[in-house]
Amino acid sequence: MLSTIAAAALPILVVTLALGGVAKLATVGRETSPGALARLGPAVLMPERFARSAMIACSLVEFVLATGLLVVDHPVARWLPGVFFALATYVLWDLRRRRPDAGCGCFGDVSDAPVGLRSIGRAAALTVMAALVGADGVTGLPHVTVETAPWIGGGLALLLACSPEIDGVVSRLRRRVPCEQRPMPPGRALSRLRSSAEWRAHAGSLLADEPSDMWRELCWRFFVFPARGDAEVVFAVDLGGRRPAVRAVVVGADGRIAASDDHSDAPLRESTPVSA
C-alpha cells in the first residue's frame, strides 16, 4: 500500500512544485506596488532589496526539484523535495510567530493571506508525501492507475482543504466587479472588434484603419469609422464575457441609420460622443 501511496504522491508533488515556481515568476514579472514582494514568504525576514532575487531563486529551486523527480533516478533527487518541504514547514511556522501579517507567498501574490495553520498543514502534508516518495524510491513520469487514482484524489482534496488561496478566489468571484465598472483599455476592445464577423463584413467599405471617434457607455465601447458614400460605420463592442457581442450600424450623412444588424441591443448615442 505504501508503494501505491508513494506513486500517487509523485504527480502531486511535481504539479505543486511546478505551479509554485510558475506563480512566483509571474508575481515577479507583474508590476506590483512598492515593497509588495517583501511582504510574501521568507523574503520578509531579509532586506527588501533581496525580495525579488529570493522569489526568483525559490521558483528556480522548485523547477529543479520537479524536474529531478521526473528524470533523475537517484536517492538525492527523491529526498531533496522532502528536505525542501520540511524546511518550508519550519519557515512558515517561524514566519507565523515573527510576522503574523505576512503571506506565505507559496503561490506568489495569490498567497498573500497571513500565514495560518492551514498553510503550515499543507506544507507538512507535502513533507510527508515527499518522504514517502523518497523512501519508496519511485521516480520518473507518473502513471495514473486504478490503484493510484483514489489516492491522488484524496491527496488533492487534502491540499485544497489546507489552501487558504481557495477562500481568496471564492471571495473574488463573489465580489466580481460589474462590467460597467470594470476597466477595459480601448486597445483591447478594438482588438476584439477586429477579430469579429461584423468587422470583416464592413472592413471593405472603411476609409481608415483607426477610428475617428470612440466612447464608452456602461458595458459597451463604441468606435466610429469613416466609410464610403459619405457615411460612418459605428461599431459597438460588448465589454463583458469571454465571447463579447459586436454590433454595427451604418449612419448616413444625414444622421439616419442606413443599415444595421437585425438584433442589435447596444445603446446608440444621439448626442455628440465624447472621446475616451
mmCIF file of C-alpha atoms in Angstrom:
data_model
loop_
_atom_site.group_PDB
_atom_site.id
_atom_site.type_symbol
_atom_site.label_atom_id
_atom_site.label_comp_id
_atom_site.label_asym_id
_atom_site.label_seq_id
_atom_site.Cartn_x
_atom_site.Cartn_y
_atom_site.Cartn_z
ATOM 1 C CA MET A 1 0.000 0.000 0.000
ATOM 2 C CA LEU A 2 2.839 2.410 0.770
ATOM 3 C CA SER A 3 4.142 1.953 -2.768
ATOM 4 C CA THR A 4 0.726 2.876 -4.149
ATOM 5 C CA ILE A 5 0.530 5.977 -1.949
ATOM 6 C CA ALA A 6 4.049 6.998 -2.965
ATOM 7 C CA ALA A 7 3.190 6.544 -6.651
ATOM 8 C CA ALA A 8 0.125 8.733 -6.129
ATOM 9 C CA ALA A 9 2.115 11.369 -4.239
ATOM 10 C CA LEU A 10 4.674 11.780 -7.035
ATOM 11 C CA PRO A 11 2.419 13.628 -9.547
ATOM 12 C CA ILE A 12 1.004 15.770 -6.739
ATOM 13 C CA LEU A 13 4.497 16.858 -5.739
ATOM 14 C CA VAL A 14 5.537 17.558 -9.336
ATOM 15 C CA VAL A 15 2.441 19.641 -10.098
ATOM 16 C CA THR A 16 2.663 21.548 -6.802
ATOM 17 C CA LEU A 17 6.330 22.399 -7.326
ATOM 18 C CA ALA A 18 5.730 23.461 -10.934
ATOM 19 C CA LEU A 19 2.715 25.610 -10.075
ATOM 20 C CA GLY A 20 4.577 27.238 -7.216
ATOM 21 C CA GLY A 21 7.508 28.088 -9.467
ATOM 22 C CA VAL A 22 5.326 29.492 -12.251
ATOM 23 C CA ALA A 23 3.238 31.562 -9.817
ATOM 24 C CA LYS A 24 6.331 33.081 -8.201
ATOM 25 C CA LEU A 25 7.872 34.039 -11.539
ATOM 26 C CA ALA A 26 4.555 35.524 -12.676
ATOM 27 C CA THR A 27 4.399 37.583 -9.481
ATOM 28 C CA VAL A 28 7.912 38.891 -10.019
ATOM 29 C CA GLY A 29 7.126 39.714 -13.661
ATOM 30 C CA ARG A 30 3.964 41.664 -12.883
ATOM 31 C CA GLU A 31 4.046 45.268 -11.808
ATOM 32 C CA THR A 32 3.316 45.366 -8.097
ATOM 33 C CA SER A 33 3.141 48.106 -5.533
ATOM 34 C CA PRO A 34 6.445 49.105 -3.912
ATOM 35 C CA GLY A 35 7.505 46.596 -1.292
ATOM 36 C CA ALA A 36 4.795 44.075 -2.211
ATOM 37 C CA LEU A 37 7.259 41.219 -2.748
ATOM 38 C CA ALA A 38 8.864 41.918 0.607
ATOM 39 C CA ARG A 39 5.569 41.020 2.305
ATOM 40 C CA LEU A 40 5.466 37.495 0.873
ATOM 41 C CA GLY A 41 7.171 34.404 2.257
ATOM 42 C CA PRO A 42 10.587 34.288 3.856
ATOM 43 C CA ALA A 43 11.552 37.455 1.963
ATOM 44 C CA VAL A 44 10.018 39.397 4.863
ATOM 45 C CA LEU A 45 12.908 38.210 7.020
ATOM 46 C CA MET A 46 15.559 39.732 4.746
ATOM 47 C CA PRO A 47 16.276 43.223 3.400
ATOM 48 C CA GLU A 48 13.694 44.435 0.871
ATOM 49 C CA ARG A 49 16.265 44.761 -1.916
ATOM 50 C CA PHE A 50 16.722 40.973 -1.878
ATOM 51 C CA ALA A 51 12.999 40.124 -2.047
ATOM 52 C CA ARG A 52 12.879 39.869 -5.847
ATOM 53 C CA SER A 53 16.008 37.717 -6.013
ATOM 54 C CA ALA A 54 14.708 35.456 -3.242
ATOM 55 C CA MET A 55 11.424 34.900 -5.075
ATOM 56 C CA ILE A 56 13.217 34.036 -8.315
ATOM 57 C CA ALA A 57 15.668 31.724 -6.548
ATOM 58 C CA CYS A 58 12.847 29.874 -4.795
ATOM 59 C CA SER A 59 10.969 29.379 -8.068
ATOM 60 C CA LEU A 60 14.091 28.014 -9.771
ATOM 61 C CA VAL A 61 14.644 25.581 -6.901
ATOM 62 C CA GLU A 62 11.077 24.326 -7.308
ATOM 63 C CA PHE A 63 11.583 23.794 -11.038
ATOM 64 C CA VAL A 64 14.805 21.863 -10.383
ATOM 65 C CA LEU A 65 13.145 19.671 -7.751
ATOM 66 C CA ALA A 66 10.172 18.907 -10.014
ATOM 67 C CA THR A 67 12.479 18.051 -12.910
ATOM 68 C CA GLY A 68 14.613 15.862 -10.663
ATOM 69 C CA LEU A 69 11.598 13.811 -9.581
ATOM 70 C CA LEU A 70 10.734 13.182 -13.226
ATOM 71 C CA VAL A 71 14.083 12.487 -14.896
ATOM 72 C CA VAL A 72 16.721 11.717 -12.247
ATOM 73 C CA ASP A 73 16.779 8.194 -10.818
ATOM 74 C CA HIS A 74 18.875 8.888 -7.729
ATOM 75 C CA PRO A 75 18.088 8.957 -3.985
ATOM 76 C CA VAL A 76 19.253 12.574 -3.702
ATOM 77 C CA ALA A 77 16.704 13.745 -6.284
ATOM 78 C CA ARG A 78 13.959 11.842 -4.459
ATOM 79 C CA TRP A 79 14.826 13.092 -0.970
ATOM 80 C CA LEU A 80 15.526 16.746 -1.755
ATOM 81 C CA PRO A 81 11.815 17.641 -2.135
ATOM 82 C CA GLY A 82 11.237 16.239 1.353
ATOM 83 C CA VAL A 83 14.016 18.444 2.732
ATOM 84 C CA PHE A 84 12.579 21.427 0.848
ATOM 85 C CA PHE A 85 9.046 20.981 2.190
ATOM 86 C CA ALA A 86 10.281 20.224 5.718
ATOM 87 C CA LEU A 87 12.283 23.453 5.648
ATOM 88 C CA ALA A 88 9.234 25.281 4.251
ATOM 89 C CA THR A 89 7.111 23.964 7.132
ATOM 90 C CA TYR A 90 9.581 25.279 9.686
ATOM 91 C CA VAL A 91 9.921 28.646 7.916
ATOM 92 C CA LEU A 92 6.152 29.096 7.766
ATOM 93 C CA TRP A 93 5.812 28.235 11.454
ATOM 94 C CA ASP A 94 8.542 30.741 12.325
ATOM 95 C CA LEU A 95 7.030 33.309 9.972
ATOM 96 C CA ARG A 96 3.648 32.981 11.665
ATOM 97 C CA ARG A 97 5.296 33.649 15.025
ATOM 98 C CA ARG A 98 7.546 36.519 13.961
ATOM 99 C CA ARG A 99 5.499 38.199 11.234
ATOM 100 C CA PRO A 100 1.821 37.230 11.592
ATOM 101 C CA ASP A 101 0.842 39.866 9.000
ATOM 102 C CA ALA A 102 2.901 38.376 6.153
ATOM 103 C CA GLY A 103 1.646 35.984 3.495
ATOM 104 C CA CYS A 104 3.372 32.687 2.793
ATOM 105 C CA GLY A 105 3.974 33.519 -0.887
ATOM 106 C CA CYS A 106 3.734 29.799 -1.689
ATOM 107 C CA PHE A 107 1.977 30.599 -4.973
ATOM 108 C CA GLY A 108 3.181 34.138 -5.434
ATOM 109 C CA ASP A 109 0.881 37.046 -4.683
ATOM 110 C CA VAL A 110 -2.107 34.679 -4.724
ATOM 111 C CA SER A 111 -0.846 33.509 -1.318
ATOM 112 C CA ASP A 112 -0.940 36.945 0.307
ATOM 113 C CA ALA A 113 -3.175 35.959 3.236
ATOM 114 C CA PRO A 114 -1.410 35.864 6.636
ATOM 115 C CA VAL A 115 0.215 32.525 7.366
ATOM 116 C CA GLY A 116 -2.100 30.276 9.328
ATOM 117 C CA LEU A 117 -2.350 26.683 10.403
ATOM 118 C CA ARG A 118 -3.784 25.668 7.028
ATOM 119 C CA SER A 119 -0.693 26.834 5.137
ATOM 120 C CA ILE A 120 1.551 25.119 7.670
ATOM 121 C CA GLY A 121 -0.554 21.948 7.494
ATOM 122 C CA ARG A 122 -0.286 21.912 3.691
ATOM 123 C CA ALA A 123 3.491 22.169 3.859
ATOM 124 C CA ALA A 124 3.569 19.373 6.441
ATOM 125 C CA ALA A 125 1.357 17.168 4.252
ATOM 126 C CA LEU A 126 3.657 17.751 1.288
ATOM 127 C CA THR A 127 6.612 16.864 3.513
ATOM 128 C CA VAL A 128 5.015 13.506 4.332
ATOM 129 C CA MET A 129 4.257 12.849 0.664
ATOM 130 C CA ALA A 130 7.825 13.685 -0.324
ATOM 131 C CA ALA A 131 9.167 11.419 2.430
ATOM 132 C CA LEU A 132 7.065 8.531 1.088
ATOM 133 C CA VAL A 133 8.400 9.138 -2.431
ATOM 134 C CA GLY A 134 11.962 9.202 -1.145
ATOM 135 C CA ALA A 135 11.550 6.087 0.981
ATOM 136 C CA ASP A 136 9.834 4.064 -1.742
ATOM 137 C CA GLY A 137 12.275 5.088 -4.465
ATOM 138 C CA VAL A 138 9.570 5.962 -7.013
ATOM 139 C CA THR A 139 10.670 8.269 -9.816
ATOM 140 C CA GLY A 140 10.018 9.040 -13.450
ATOM 141 C CA LEU A 141 6.940 10.147 -15.359
ATOM 142 C CA PRO A 142 3.919 9.286 -13.178
ATOM 143 C CA HIS A 143 1.193 6.996 -14.488
ATOM 144 C CA VAL A 144 -2.331 7.218 -13.132
ATOM 145 C CA THR A 145 -3.724 3.747 -12.492
ATOM 146 C CA VAL A 146 -6.856 2.338 -10.914
ATOM 147 C CA GLU A 147 -4.925 1.848 -7.671
ATOM 148 C CA THR A 148 -3.376 5.328 -7.544
ATOM 149 C CA ALA A 149 -6.369 7.380 -8.755
ATOM 150 C CA PRO A 150 -8.261 7.358 -5.398
ATOM 151 C CA TRP A 151 -5.094 8.293 -3.520
ATOM 152 C CA ILE A 152 -4.359 11.121 -5.949
ATOM 153 C CA GLY A 153 -7.890 12.424 -5.499
ATOM 154 C CA GLY A 154 -7.610 12.182 -1.732
ATOM 155 C CA GLY A 155 -4.241 13.940 -1.706
ATOM 156 C CA LEU A 156 -5.531 16.766 -3.879
ATOM 157 C CA ALA A 157 -8.617 17.129 -1.690
ATOM 158 C CA LEU A 158 -6.393 17.362 1.401
ATOM 159 C CA LEU A 159 -4.193 20.041 -0.178
ATOM 160 C CA LEU A 160 -7.204 22.046 -1.353
ATOM 161 C CA ALA A 161 -8.716 21.892 2.124
ATOM 162 C CA CYS A 162 -5.431 23.232 3.515
ATOM 163 C CA SER A 163 -5.146 26.008 0.898
ATOM 164 C CA PRO A 164 -6.309 29.451 2.081
ATOM 165 C CA GLU A 165 -5.899 30.646 -1.512
ATOM 166 C CA ILE A 166 -9.208 28.928 -2.332
ATOM 167 C CA ASP A 167 -11.006 31.284 0.047
ATOM 168 C CA GLY A 168 -9.480 34.262 -1.728
ATOM 169 C CA VAL A 169 -10.532 33.014 -5.152
ATOM 170 C CA VAL A 170 -14.103 32.372 -4.000
ATOM 171 C CA SER A 171 -14.237 35.795 -2.358
ATOM 172 C CA ARG A 172 -13.045 37.499 -5.545
ATOM 173 C CA LEU A 173 -15.649 35.663 -7.599
ATOM 174 C CA ARG A 174 -18.419 36.706 -5.203
ATOM 175 C CA ARG A 175 -17.296 40.329 -5.290
ATOM 176 C CA ARG A 176 -16.667 40.418 -9.017
ATOM 177 C CA VAL A 177 -16.820 43.952 -10.346
ATOM 178 C CA PRO A 178 -19.832 44.593 -12.623
ATOM 179 C CA CYS A 179 -18.894 45.022 -16.273
ATOM 180 C CA GLU A 180 -19.993 48.671 -16.281
ATOM 181 C CA GLN A 181 -17.353 49.383 -13.614
ATOM 182 C CA ARG A 182 -14.693 47.029 -14.947
ATOM 183 C CA PRO A 183 -11.708 48.751 -16.595
ATOM 184 C CA MET A 184 -11.135 47.817 -20.230
ATOM 185 C CA PRO A 185 -8.426 49.537 -22.306
ATOM 186 C CA PRO A 186 -9.743 50.810 -25.656
ATOM 187 C CA GLY A 187 -6.997 48.894 -27.450
ATOM 188 C CA ARG A 188 -8.264 45.560 -26.121
ATOM 189 C CA ALA A 189 -11.828 46.351 -27.169
ATOM 190 C CA LEU A 190 -10.521 47.359 -30.611
ATOM 191 C CA SER A 191 -8.738 44.011 -30.900
ATOM 192 C CA ARG A 192 -11.995 42.242 -30.093
ATOM 193 C CA LEU A 193 -13.710 44.278 -32.783
ATOM 194 C CA ARG A 194 -11.141 43.465 -35.470
ATOM 195 C CA SER A 195 -11.485 39.743 -34.838
ATOM 196 C CA SER A 196 -15.273 39.797 -35.218
ATOM 197 C CA ALA A 197 -17.507 38.880 -38.147
ATOM 198 C CA GLU A 198 -19.047 42.381 -38.122
ATOM 199 C CA TRP A 199 -15.638 43.923 -38.761
ATOM 200 C CA ARG A 200 -14.957 41.596 -41.661
ATOM 201 C CA ALA A 201 -18.365 42.397 -43.120
ATOM 202 C CA HIS A 202 -17.735 46.161 -43.150
ATOM 203 C CA ALA A 203 -13.933 46.343 -43.493
ATOM 204 C CA GLY A 204 -14.097 46.728 -47.274
ATOM 205 C CA SER A 205 -16.116 49.937 -47.028
ATOM 206 C CA LEU A 206 -14.000 51.646 -44.367
ATOM 207 C CA LEU A 207 -11.762 54.559 -45.359
ATOM 208 C CA ALA A 208 -9.414 54.386 -42.347
ATOM 209 C CA ASP A 209 -7.843 51.743 -40.162
ATOM 210 C CA GLU A 210 -8.172 53.783 -36.975
ATOM 211 C CA PRO A 211 -11.434 55.106 -35.505
ATOM 212 C CA SER A 212 -12.286 58.767 -35.893
ATOM 213 C CA ASP A 213 -14.044 58.731 -32.540
ATOM 214 C CA MET A 214 -14.695 56.392 -29.626
ATOM 215 C CA TRP A 215 -16.554 56.420 -26.334
ATOM 216 C CA ARG A 216 -17.860 54.110 -23.658
ATOM 217 C CA GLU A 217 -21.347 53.648 -22.234
ATOM 218 C CA LEU A 218 -21.740 51.167 -19.367
ATOM 219 C CA CYS A 219 -20.787 47.730 -20.774
ATOM 220 C CA TRP A 220 -20.271 48.907 -24.369
ATOM 221 C CA ARG A 221 -17.354 50.535 -26.156
ATOM 222 C CA PHE A 222 -18.229 52.379 -29.380
ATOM 223 C CA PHE A 223 -15.946 53.025 -32.358
ATOM 224 C CA VAL A 224 -16.714 55.278 -35.333
ATOM 225 C CA PHE A 225 -15.035 54.726 -38.719
ATOM 226 C CA PRO A 226 -15.469 56.838 -41.868
ATOM 227 C CA ALA A 227 -16.890 54.820 -44.762
ATOM 228 C CA ARG A 228 -17.586 55.162 -48.452
ATOM 229 C CA GLY A 229 -20.611 57.120 -49.584
ATOM 230 C CA ASP A 230 -20.081 59.920 -47.079
ATOM 231 C CA ALA A 231 -21.187 57.602 -44.304
ATOM 232 C CA GLU A 232 -19.862 56.267 -40.997
ATOM 233 C CA VAL A 233 -19.851 52.790 -39.522
ATOM 234 C CA VAL A 234 -20.452 52.711 -35.772
ATOM 235 C CA PHE A 235 -19.325 49.524 -34.019
ATOM 236 C CA ALA A 236 -20.430 48.613 -30.504
ATOM 237 C CA VAL A 237 -18.303 46.097 -28.586
ATOM 238 C CA ASP A 238 -19.689 44.384 -25.501
ATOM 239 C CA LEU A 239 -17.087 44.549 -22.707
ATOM 240 C CA GLY A 240 -18.463 41.645 -20.689
ATOM 241 C CA GLY A 241 -17.881 37.920 -21.107
ATOM 242 C CA ARG A 242 -15.301 35.815 -22.865
ATOM 243 C CA ARG A 243 -17.163 35.914 -26.189
ATOM 244 C CA PRO A 244 -18.359 39.507 -26.364
ATOM 245 C CA ALA A 245 -21.054 40.576 -28.794
ATOM 246 C CA VAL A 246 -20.201 43.075 -31.529
ATOM 247 C CA ARG A 247 -22.843 45.189 -33.253
ATOM 248 C CA ALA A 248 -22.556 47.562 -36.223
ATOM 249 C CA VAL A 249 -24.682 50.252 -37.850
ATOM 250 C CA VAL A 250 -24.068 52.377 -40.950
ATOM 251 C CA VAL A 251 -25.010 56.021 -40.443
ATOM 252 C CA GLY A 252 -25.573 58.229 -43.480
ATOM 253 C CA ALA A 253 -24.533 61.864 -43.932
ATOM 254 C CA ASP A 254 -27.997 62.955 -42.788
ATOM 255 C CA GLY A 255 -27.555 61.152 -39.475
ATOM 256 C CA ARG A 256 -30.018 58.406 -40.268
ATOM 257 C CA ILE A 257 -29.203 54.741 -39.862
ATOM 258 C CA ALA A 258 -28.740 53.311 -43.337
ATOM 259 C CA ALA A 259 -28.137 49.709 -42.262
ATOM 260 C CA SER A 260 -27.763 47.744 -39.062
ATOM 261 C CA ASP A 261 -27.735 44.185 -37.786
ATOM 262 C CA ASP A 262 -31.140 42.717 -37.052
ATOM 263 C CA HIS A 263 -30.604 42.032 -33.345
ATOM 264 C CA SER A 264 -28.662 44.993 -32.073
ATOM 265 C CA ASP A 265 -29.357 45.685 -28.416
ATOM 266 C CA ALA A 266 -26.480 48.104 -27.875
ATOM 267 C CA PRO A 267 -27.481 51.662 -26.937
ATOM 268 C CA LEU A 268 -26.805 54.364 -29.548
ATOM 269 C CA ARG A 269 -25.976 57.919 -28.667
ATOM 270 C CA GLU A 270 -27.904 60.649 -30.388
ATOM 271 C CA SER A 271 -25.776 63.374 -28.871
ATOM 272 C CA THR A 272 -22.221 64.132 -29.874
ATOM 273 C CA PRO A 273 -19.974 61.438 -28.377
ATOM 274 C CA VAL A 274 -17.134 62.298 -26.058
ATOM 275 C CA SER A 275 -13.818 60.657 -26.865
ATOM 276 C CA ALA A 276 -12.451 58.382 -24.166
#
